[in-house]
PDB file of N, CA and C in Angstrom:
ATOM      1  N   MET A   1      23.341  -2.596  -4.937  1.00  0.00           N
ATOM      2  CA  MET A   1      21.675  -2.195  -4.371  1.00  0.00           C
ATOM      3  C   MET A   1      21.516  -0.700  -4.377  1.00  0.00           C
ATOM      4  N   SER A   2      20.919   0.325  -5.172  1.00  0.00           N
ATOM      5  CA  SER A   2      20.696   1.213  -5.028  1.00  0.00           C
ATOM      6  C   SER A   2      19.573   1.733  -3.365  1.00  0.00           C
ATOM      7  N   GLY A   3      20.991   2.536  -2.678  1.00  0.00           N
ATOM      8  CA  GLY A   3      20.239   3.101  -1.950  1.00  0.00           C
ATOM      9  C   GLY A   3      19.612   2.360  -0.962  1.00  0.00           C
ATOM     10  N   SER A   4      20.072   1.378  -0.534  1.00  0.00           N
ATOM     11  CA  SER A   4      19.730   0.170   0.802  1.00  0.00           C
ATOM     12  C   SER A   4      18.482  -0.565   0.867  1.00  0.00           C
ATOM     13  N   LEU A   5      17.911  -0.466  -0.491  1.00  0.00           N
ATOM     14  CA  LEU A   5      16.554  -0.736  -0.588  1.00  0.00           C
ATOM     15  C   LEU A   5      16.344  -2.235  -0.023  1.00  0.00           C
ATOM     16  N   GLU A   6      15.560  -2.529   0.953  1.00  0.00           N
ATOM     17  CA  GLU A   6      15.363  -3.661   1.210  1.00  0.00           C
ATOM     18  C   GLU A   6      15.553  -5.216   0.178  1.00  0.00           C
ATOM     19  N   ASN A   7      14.482  -5.493  -0.110  1.00  0.00           N
ATOM     20  CA  ASN A   7      14.622  -6.696  -1.002  1.00  0.00           C
ATOM     21  C   ASN A   7      14.626  -6.260  -2.880  1.00  0.00           C
ATOM     22  N   ILE A   8      15.603  -5.996  -3.184  1.00  0.00           N
ATOM     23  CA  ILE A   8      15.250  -4.877  -4.390  1.00  0.00           C
ATOM     24  C   ILE A   8      16.676  -4.974  -4.891  1.00  0.00           C
ATOM     25  N   GLY A   9      17.493  -5.243  -4.625  1.00  0.00           N
ATOM     26  CA  GLY A   9      18.495  -5.505  -4.410  1.00  0.00           C
ATOM     27  C   GLY A   9      19.612  -6.306  -4.971  1.00  0.00           C
ATOM     28  N   TRP A  10      18.967  -8.021  -5.109  1.00  0.00           N
ATOM     29  CA  TRP A  10      19.685  -8.975  -5.051  1.00  0.00           C
ATOM     30  C   TRP A  10      18.889  -9.916  -6.233  1.00  0.00           C
ATOM     31  N   CYS A  11      19.546  -9.470  -6.712  1.00  0.00           N
ATOM     32  CA  CYS A  11      18.862 -10.423  -8.445  1.00  0.00           C
ATOM     33  C   CYS A  11      19.326 -11.019  -9.187  1.00  0.00           C
ATOM     34  N   LYS A  12      18.955 -12.451 -10.192  1.00  0.00           N
ATOM     35  CA  LYS A  12      19.590 -12.637 -11.720  1.00  0.00           C
ATOM     36  C   LYS A  12      19.537 -11.940 -12.203  1.00  0.00           C
ATOM     37  N   PRO A  13      20.781 -11.029 -13.152  1.00  0.00           N
ATOM     38  CA  PRO A  13      20.456 -10.507 -14.565  1.00  0.00           C
ATOM     39  C   PRO A  13      19.223 -10.812 -15.271  1.00  0.00           C
ATOM     40  N   GLY A  14      18.482  -9.978 -15.506  1.00  0.00           N
ATOM     41  CA  GLY A  14      17.381 -10.082 -16.856  1.00  0.00           C
ATOM     42  C   GLY A  14      15.814 -10.795 -15.607  1.00  0.00           C
ATOM     43  N   PHE A  15      15.685 -10.476 -14.248  1.00  0.00           N
ATOM     44  CA  PHE A  15      15.170 -11.322 -13.521  1.00  0.00           C
ATOM     45  C   PHE A  15      14.419  -9.768 -12.206  1.00  0.00           C
ATOM     46  N   GLU A  16      14.992  -8.495 -12.559  1.00  0.00           N
ATOM     47  CA  GLU A  16      14.937  -8.256 -11.478  1.00  0.00           C
ATOM     48  C   GLU A  16      13.205  -7.914 -11.362  1.00  0.00           C
ATOM     49  N   GLY A  17      12.766  -7.579 -10.217  1.00  0.00           N
ATOM     50  CA  GLY A  17      11.540  -7.536  -9.949  1.00  0.00           C
ATOM     51  C   GLY A  17      11.278  -6.102  -9.478  1.00  0.00           C
ATOM     52  N   LEU A  18      10.646  -6.374 -10.790  1.00  0.00           N
ATOM     53  CA  LEU A  18       9.933  -4.800 -10.776  1.00  0.00           C
ATOM     54  C   LEU A  18       8.354  -4.422  -9.993  1.00  0.00           C
ATOM     55  N   TYR A  19       7.880  -5.351  -9.363  1.00  0.00           N
ATOM     56  CA  TYR A  19       6.572  -5.077  -8.340  1.00  0.00           C
ATOM     57  C   TYR A  19       7.614  -4.355  -7.020  1.00  0.00           C
ATOM     58  N   ASN A  20       8.792  -4.963  -6.730  1.00  0.00           N
ATOM     59  CA  ASN A  20       9.480  -4.614  -5.450  1.00  0.00           C
ATOM     60  C   ASN A  20       9.958  -3.461  -5.932  1.00  0.00           C
ATOM     61  N   ILE A  21      10.700  -3.301  -7.183  1.00  0.00           N
ATOM     62  CA  ILE A  21      11.528  -1.462  -7.135  1.00  0.00           C
ATOM     63  C   ILE A  21       9.761  -0.556  -7.476  1.00  0.00           C
ATOM     64  N   CYS A  22       8.516  -1.276  -7.799  1.00  0.00           N
ATOM     65  CA  CYS A  22       8.030   0.519  -7.565  1.00  0.00           C
ATOM     66  C   CYS A  22       7.133   0.508  -6.648  1.00  0.00           C
ATOM     67  N   ILE A  23       7.146  -1.066  -5.413  1.00  0.00           N
ATOM     68  CA  ILE A  23       6.662  -0.440  -4.067  1.00  0.00           C
ATOM     69  C   ILE A  23       6.997   0.340  -3.717  1.00  0.00           C
ATOM     70  N   MET A  24       9.200   0.281  -3.394  1.00  0.00           N
ATOM     71  CA  MET A  24      10.127   0.696  -2.997  1.00  0.00           C
ATOM     72  C   MET A  24      10.381   2.237  -3.160  1.00  0.00           C
ATOM     73  N   GLU A  25       9.962   2.309  -4.634  1.00  0.00           N
ATOM     74  CA  GLU A  25      10.127   3.774  -4.862  1.00  0.00           C
ATOM     75  C   GLU A  25       8.338   4.331  -4.931  1.00  0.00           C
ATOM     76  N   GLU A  26       7.627   3.485  -4.555  1.00  0.00           N
ATOM     77  CA  GLU A  26       6.233   4.328  -3.831  1.00  0.00           C
ATOM     78  C   GLU A  26       5.194   5.031  -5.266  1.00  0.00           C
ATOM     79  N   TYR A  27       5.565   3.722  -6.160  1.00  0.00           N
ATOM     80  CA  TYR A  27       5.229   4.524  -7.863  1.00  0.00           C
ATOM     81  C   TYR A  27       3.251   3.789  -8.077  1.00  0.00           C
ATOM     82  N   HIS A  28       3.121   2.631  -6.969  1.00  0.00           N
ATOM     83  CA  HIS A  28       1.685   1.895  -6.722  1.00  0.00           C
ATOM     84  C   HIS A  28       0.955   1.497  -5.714  1.00  0.00           C
ATOM     85  N   THR A  29      -0.357   1.616  -5.744  1.00  0.00           N
ATOM     86  CA  THR A  29      -1.057   1.560  -4.949  1.00  0.00           C
ATOM     87  C   THR A  29      -1.501   0.319  -4.657  1.00  0.00           C
ATOM     88  N   ILE A  30      -1.180  -0.188  -3.214  1.00  0.00           N
ATOM     89  CA  ILE A  30      -1.072  -1.797  -2.458  1.00  0.00           C
ATOM     90  C   ILE A  30      -2.032  -1.554  -1.539  1.00  0.00           C
ATOM     91  N   LEU A  31      -3.591  -2.864  -1.732  1.00  0.00           N
ATOM     92  CA  LEU A  31      -3.897  -2.720  -1.230  1.00  0.00           C
ATOM     93  C   LEU A  31      -4.144  -3.884   0.700  1.00  0.00           C
ATOM     94  N   ALA A  32      -3.950  -3.303   1.055  1.00  0.00           N
ATOM     95  CA  ALA A  32      -2.997  -4.468   2.643  1.00  0.00           C
ATOM     96  C   ALA A  32      -4.713  -5.059   3.896  1.00  0.00           C
ATOM     97  N   LEU A  33      -4.836  -5.897   3.426  1.00  0.00           N
ATOM     98  CA  LEU A  33      -6.147  -6.631   4.431  1.00  0.00           C
ATOM     99  C   LEU A  33      -5.294  -7.415   5.604  1.00  0.00           C
ATOM    100  N   GLY A  34      -6.321  -7.340   6.679  1.00  0.00           N
ATOM    101  CA  GLY A  34      -6.119  -8.261   7.362  1.00  0.00           C
ATOM    102  C   GLY A  34      -5.403  -7.584   9.084  1.00  0.00           C
ATOM    103  N   GLY A  35      -4.906  -7.694   9.877  1.00  0.00           N
ATOM    104  CA  GLY A  35      -4.709  -7.589  10.962  1.00  0.00           C
ATOM    105  C   GLY A  35      -2.773  -7.258  11.004  1.00  0.00           C
ATOM    106  N   GLY A  36      -2.671  -5.949  10.985  1.00  0.00           N
ATOM    107  CA  GLY A  36      -1.539  -4.590  10.896  1.00  0.00           C
ATOM    108  C   GLY A  36      -0.490  -4.350   9.671  1.00  0.00           C
ATOM    109  N   GLY A  37      -1.901  -4.679   8.442  1.00  0.00           N
ATOM    110  CA  GLY A  37      -2.020  -4.453   7.100  1.00  0.00           C
ATOM    111  C   GLY A  37      -1.767  -2.845   7.221  1.00  0.00           C
ATOM    112  N   SER A  38      -1.075  -2.455   5.735  1.00  0.00           N
ATOM    113  CA  SER A  38      -1.267  -0.896   5.905  1.00  0.00           C
ATOM    114  C   SER A  38      -1.257   0.018   4.460  1.00  0.00           C
ATOM    115  N   THR A  39      -2.486   0.045   4.051  1.00  0.00           N
ATOM    116  CA  THR A  39      -2.941   0.642   2.694  1.00  0.00           C
ATOM    117  C   THR A  39      -2.126   1.366   2.154  1.00  0.00           C
ATOM    118  N   LYS A  40      -1.176   1.282   1.306  1.00  0.00           N
ATOM    119  CA  LYS A  40      -0.416   2.634   0.262  1.00  0.00           C
ATOM    120  C   LYS A  40      -1.673   3.246  -0.164  1.00  0.00           C
ATOM    121  N   LEU A  41      -2.322   4.622  -0.457  1.00  0.00           N
ATOM    122  CA  LEU A  41      -2.883   4.774  -2.093  1.00  0.00           C
ATOM    123  C   LEU A  41      -2.332   5.796  -3.053  1.00  0.00           C
ATOM    124  N   THR A  42      -1.319   5.909  -3.630  1.00  0.00           N
ATOM    125  CA  THR A  42      -0.176   6.248  -4.260  1.00  0.00           C
ATOM    126  C   THR A  42      -1.096   6.692  -6.283  1.00  0.00           C
ATOM    127  N   ASN A  43      -0.969   8.534  -5.837  1.00  0.00           N
ATOM    128  CA  ASN A  43      -1.434   9.201  -7.202  1.00  0.00           C
ATOM    129  C   ASN A  43       0.272   9.193  -7.756  1.00  0.00           C
ATOM    130  N   PRO A  44       0.535   8.856  -8.799  1.00  0.00           N
ATOM    131  CA  PRO A  44       1.815   9.166  -9.433  1.00  0.00           C
ATOM    132  C   PRO A  44       2.131  10.401 -10.089  1.00  0.00           C
ATOM    133  N   ALA A  45       0.747  10.787 -10.692  1.00  0.00           N
ATOM    134  CA  ALA A  45       1.135  12.558 -11.084  1.00  0.00           C
ATOM    135  C   ALA A  45       1.151  13.213 -10.226  1.00  0.00           C
ATOM    136  N   THR A  46       0.519  13.235  -9.078  1.00  0.00           N
ATOM    137  CA  THR A  46       1.269  14.417  -8.206  1.00  0.00           C
ATOM    138  C   THR A  46       1.845  13.625  -6.950  1.00  0.00           C
ATOM    139  N   GLY A  47       2.279  12.994  -6.279  1.00  0.00           N
ATOM    140  CA  GLY A  47       3.291  12.083  -5.484  1.00  0.00           C
ATOM    141  C   GLY A  47       2.152  11.968  -4.850  1.00  0.00           C
ATOM    142  N   LYS A  48       0.980  12.414  -4.265  1.00  0.00           N
ATOM    143  CA  LYS A  48       0.332  12.364  -3.192  1.00  0.00           C
ATOM    144  C   LYS A  48       0.184  10.939  -2.103  1.00  0.00           C
ATOM    145  N   ILE A  49       0.604  11.122  -1.431  1.00  0.00           N
ATOM    146  CA  ILE A  49       0.350   9.396  -0.991  1.00  0.00           C
ATOM    147  C   ILE A  49      -0.734   9.285   0.706  1.00  0.00           C
ATOM    148  N   VAL A  50      -1.606   8.366   0.667  1.00  0.00           N
ATOM    149  CA  VAL A  50      -1.967   8.501   1.179  1.00  0.00           C
ATOM    150  C   VAL A  50      -1.958   6.989   1.893  1.00  0.00           C
ATOM    151  N   ARG A  51      -1.791   7.169   3.762  1.00  0.00           N
ATOM    152  CA  ARG A  51      -1.925   5.881   4.338  1.00  0.00           C
ATOM    153  C   ARG A  51      -3.114   5.160   4.989  1.00  0.00           C
ATOM    154  N   ILE A  52      -2.985   3.898   5.139  1.00  0.00           N
ATOM    155  CA  ILE A  52      -4.466   3.448   6.149  1.00  0.00           C
ATOM    156  C   ILE A  52      -4.028   2.427   6.695  1.00  0.00           C
ATOM    157  N   THR A  53      -3.701   2.257   8.030  1.00  0.00           N
ATOM    158  CA  THR A  53      -3.346   1.098   8.385  1.00  0.00           C
ATOM    159  C   THR A  53      -4.083   0.459   9.558  1.00  0.00           C
ATOM    160  N   ASN A  54      -3.950  -0.861   9.694  1.00  0.00           N
ATOM    161  CA  ASN A  54      -4.867  -1.722   9.872  1.00  0.00           C
ATOM    162  C   ASN A  54      -4.682  -2.043  11.300  1.00  0.00           C
ATOM    163  N   PRO A  55      -5.138  -2.145  13.128  1.00  0.00           N
ATOM    164  CA  PRO A  55      -4.698  -2.780  14.031  1.00  0.00           C
ATOM    165  C   PRO A  55      -4.088  -3.797  13.454  1.00  0.00           C
ATOM    166  N   LYS A  56      -2.903  -4.216  14.670  1.00  0.00           N
ATOM    167  CA  LYS A  56      -2.073  -5.662  14.672  1.00  0.00           C
ATOM    168  C   LYS A  56      -2.730  -6.488  15.380  1.00  0.00           C
ATOM    169  N   TYR A  57      -3.674  -6.473  16.944  1.00  0.00           N
ATOM    170  CA  TYR A  57      -3.786  -6.801  17.528  1.00  0.00           C
ATOM    171  C   TYR A  57      -5.790  -7.411  17.101  1.00  0.00           C
ATOM    172  N   PRO A  58      -6.078  -8.431  17.970  1.00  0.00           N
ATOM    173  CA  PRO A  58      -6.728  -8.992  16.665  1.00  0.00           C
ATOM    174  C   PRO A  58      -8.035  -8.357  17.580  1.00  0.00           C
ATOM    175  N   TYR A  59      -7.820  -8.202  18.557  1.00  0.00           N
ATOM    176  CA  TYR A  59      -8.953  -7.373  19.729  1.00  0.00           C
ATOM    177  C   TYR A  59      -9.897  -6.362  19.217  1.00  0.00           C
ATOM    178  N   GLU A  60      -8.736  -5.643  18.935  1.00  0.00           N
ATOM    179  CA  GLU A  60      -8.314  -4.563  18.302  1.00  0.00           C
ATOM    180  C   GLU A  60      -9.451  -4.663  16.900  1.00  0.00           C
ATOM    181  N   TYR A  61      -9.071  -4.997  16.164  1.00  0.00           N
ATOM    182  CA  TYR A  61      -8.818  -5.251  14.207  1.00  0.00           C
ATOM    183  C   TYR A  61     -10.701  -6.279  14.827  1.00  0.00           C
ATOM    184  N   ILE A  62     -10.931  -6.884  15.421  1.00  0.00           N
ATOM    185  CA  ILE A  62     -12.521  -7.204  15.493  1.00  0.00           C
ATOM    186  C   ILE A  62     -13.230  -5.959  15.890  1.00  0.00           C
ATOM    187  N   ARG A  63     -12.791  -5.452  17.349  1.00  0.00           N
ATOM    188  CA  ARG A  63     -13.609  -4.219  17.800  1.00  0.00           C
ATOM    189  C   ARG A  63     -13.793  -3.090  16.762  1.00  0.00           C
ATOM    190  N   ASP A  64     -13.112  -3.191  16.306  1.00  0.00           N
ATOM    191  CA  ASP A  64     -13.469  -1.498  14.890  1.00  0.00           C
ATOM    192  C   ASP A  64     -12.935  -2.506  13.278  1.00  0.00           C
ATOM    193  N   ILE A  65     -14.064  -3.250  12.993  1.00  0.00           N
ATOM    194  CA  ILE A  65     -13.677  -3.855  11.904  1.00  0.00           C
ATOM    195  C   ILE A  65     -14.752  -2.591  10.900  1.00  0.00           C
ATOM    196  N   GLU A  66     -15.404  -1.980  11.311  1.00  0.00           N
ATOM    197  CA  GLU A  66     -17.078  -1.343  11.086  1.00  0.00           C
ATOM    198  C   GLU A  66     -15.106   0.441  10.201  1.00  0.00           C
ATOM    199  N   LYS A  67     -14.583   0.811  11.065  1.00  0.00           N
ATOM    200  CA  LYS A  67     -14.025   1.460  10.321  1.00  0.00           C
ATOM    201  C   LYS A  67     -13.347   1.351   9.638  1.00  0.00           C
ATOM    202  N   ILE A  68     -12.317  -0.210   9.949  1.00  0.00           N
ATOM    203  CA  ILE A  68     -11.502  -0.489   8.762  1.00  0.00           C
ATOM    204  C   ILE A  68     -12.545  -0.268   7.798  1.00  0.00           C
ATOM    205  N   ILE A  69     -13.661  -1.288   7.863  1.00  0.00           N
ATOM    206  CA  ILE A  69     -14.457  -0.842   5.614  1.00  0.00           C
ATOM    207  C   ILE A  69     -14.667   0.445   5.740  1.00  0.00           C
ATOM    208  N   ALA A  70     -14.679   0.982   6.887  1.00  0.00           N
ATOM    209  CA  ALA A  70     -14.858   2.444   6.561  1.00  0.00           C
ATOM    210  C   ALA A  70     -13.822   3.277   5.848  1.00  0.00           C
ATOM    211  N   ASN A  71     -12.514   3.063   6.266  1.00  0.00           N
ATOM    212  CA  ASN A  71     -11.453   3.617   5.647  1.00  0.00           C
ATOM    213  C   ASN A  71     -10.670   3.020   4.703  1.00  0.00           C
ATOM    214  N   LYS A  72     -10.247   2.024   4.094  1.00  0.00           N
ATOM    215  CA  LYS A  72     -10.561   0.856   2.742  1.00  0.00           C
ATOM    216  C   LYS A  72     -11.812   1.619   1.468  1.00  0.00           C
ATOM    217  N   ALA A  73     -12.720   2.458   2.351  1.00  0.00           N
ATOM    218  CA  ALA A  73     -13.446   2.953   1.057  1.00  0.00           C
ATOM    219  C   ALA A  73     -13.467   4.033   0.655  1.00  0.00           C
ATOM    220  N   GLN A  74     -12.063   4.583   1.127  1.00  0.00           N
ATOM    221  CA  GLN A  74     -11.613   5.697  -0.028  1.00  0.00           C
ATOM    222  C   GLN A  74     -10.697   5.460  -1.073  1.00  0.00           C
ATOM    223  N   LEU A  75     -10.225   3.597  -1.204  1.00  0.00           N
ATOM    224  CA  LEU A  75      -9.618   3.672  -2.039  1.00  0.00           C
ATOM    225  C   LEU A  75     -11.095   3.698  -3.844  1.00  0.00           C
ATOM    226  N   VAL A  76     -12.610   4.004  -3.167  1.00  0.00           N
ATOM    227  CA  VAL A  76     -13.130   3.334  -4.784  1.00  0.00           C
ATOM    228  C   VAL A  76     -12.871   5.428  -5.167  1.00  0.00           C
ATOM    229  N   PRO A  77     -12.950   6.153  -4.487  1.00  0.00           N
ATOM    230  CA  PRO A  77     -12.676   7.676  -5.047  1.00  0.00           C
ATOM    231  C   PRO A  77     -11.271   7.849  -5.976  1.00  0.00           C
ATOM    232  N   PHE A  78      -9.854   7.395  -4.651  1.00  0.00           N
ATOM    233  CA  PHE A  78      -9.138   7.381  -4.304  1.00  0.00           C
ATOM    234  C   PHE A  78      -8.524   7.059  -6.361  1.00  0.00           C
ATOM    235  N   GLN A  79      -8.997   5.904  -6.695  1.00  0.00           N
ATOM    236  CA  GLN A  79      -8.857   5.107  -7.774  1.00  0.00           C
ATOM    237  C   GLN A  79      -9.505   5.806  -8.950  1.00  0.00           C
ATOM    238  N   GLN A  80     -11.000   6.341  -8.506  1.00  0.00           N
ATOM    239  CA  GLN A  80     -11.865   7.357  -9.391  1.00  0.00           C
ATOM    240  C   GLN A  80     -10.722   8.007 -10.045  1.00  0.00           C
ATOM    241  N   ALA A  81     -10.229   8.650  -9.426  1.00  0.00           N
ATOM    242  CA  ALA A  81     -10.284  10.267  -9.609  1.00  0.00           C
ATOM    243  C   ALA A  81      -8.574  10.201 -10.592  1.00  0.00           C
ATOM    244  N   LEU A  82      -8.205   9.404 -10.336  1.00  0.00           N
ATOM    245  CA  LEU A  82      -6.379   8.446 -10.824  1.00  0.00           C
ATOM    246  C   LEU A  82      -6.935   8.164 -12.437  1.00  0.00           C
ATOM    247  N   LEU A  83      -8.843   7.596 -12.656  1.00  0.00           N
ATOM    248  CA  LEU A  83      -9.540   6.927 -14.184  1.00  0.00           C
ATOM    249  C   LEU A  83     -10.046   8.425 -15.090  1.00  0.00           C
ATOM    250  N   ASN A  84     -10.063   9.238 -14.273  1.00  0.00           N
ATOM    251  CA  ASN A  84     -10.918  10.918 -14.780  1.00  0.00           C
ATOM    252  C   ASN A  84      -9.908  11.992 -14.611  1.00  0.00           C
ATOM    253  N   ARG A  85      -8.352  11.660 -14.557  1.00  0.00           N
ATOM    254  CA  ARG A  85      -7.767  12.512 -14.867  1.00  0.00           C
ATOM    255  C   ARG A  85      -7.500  13.031 -16.540  1.00  0.00           C
TER     256      ARG A  85
END
């Protein structure tokens, strides 16, 4: 288990969780929805990572839903820039 990385170190041979490895190494974008979610936009070519977090508690989540939606809109140009390189 290299680097004590959470849930990627224990598996049967041949059953490695490549998704978990890529997430821990920060190679992939993650789109998180719901309270307390943390979206991570990752550009593997440059190593640039943008994190967008959602409020944890229902009141703040509901109150700030328009801001949350606007923040998630960053995903589109970020991903388009990756496709156009």
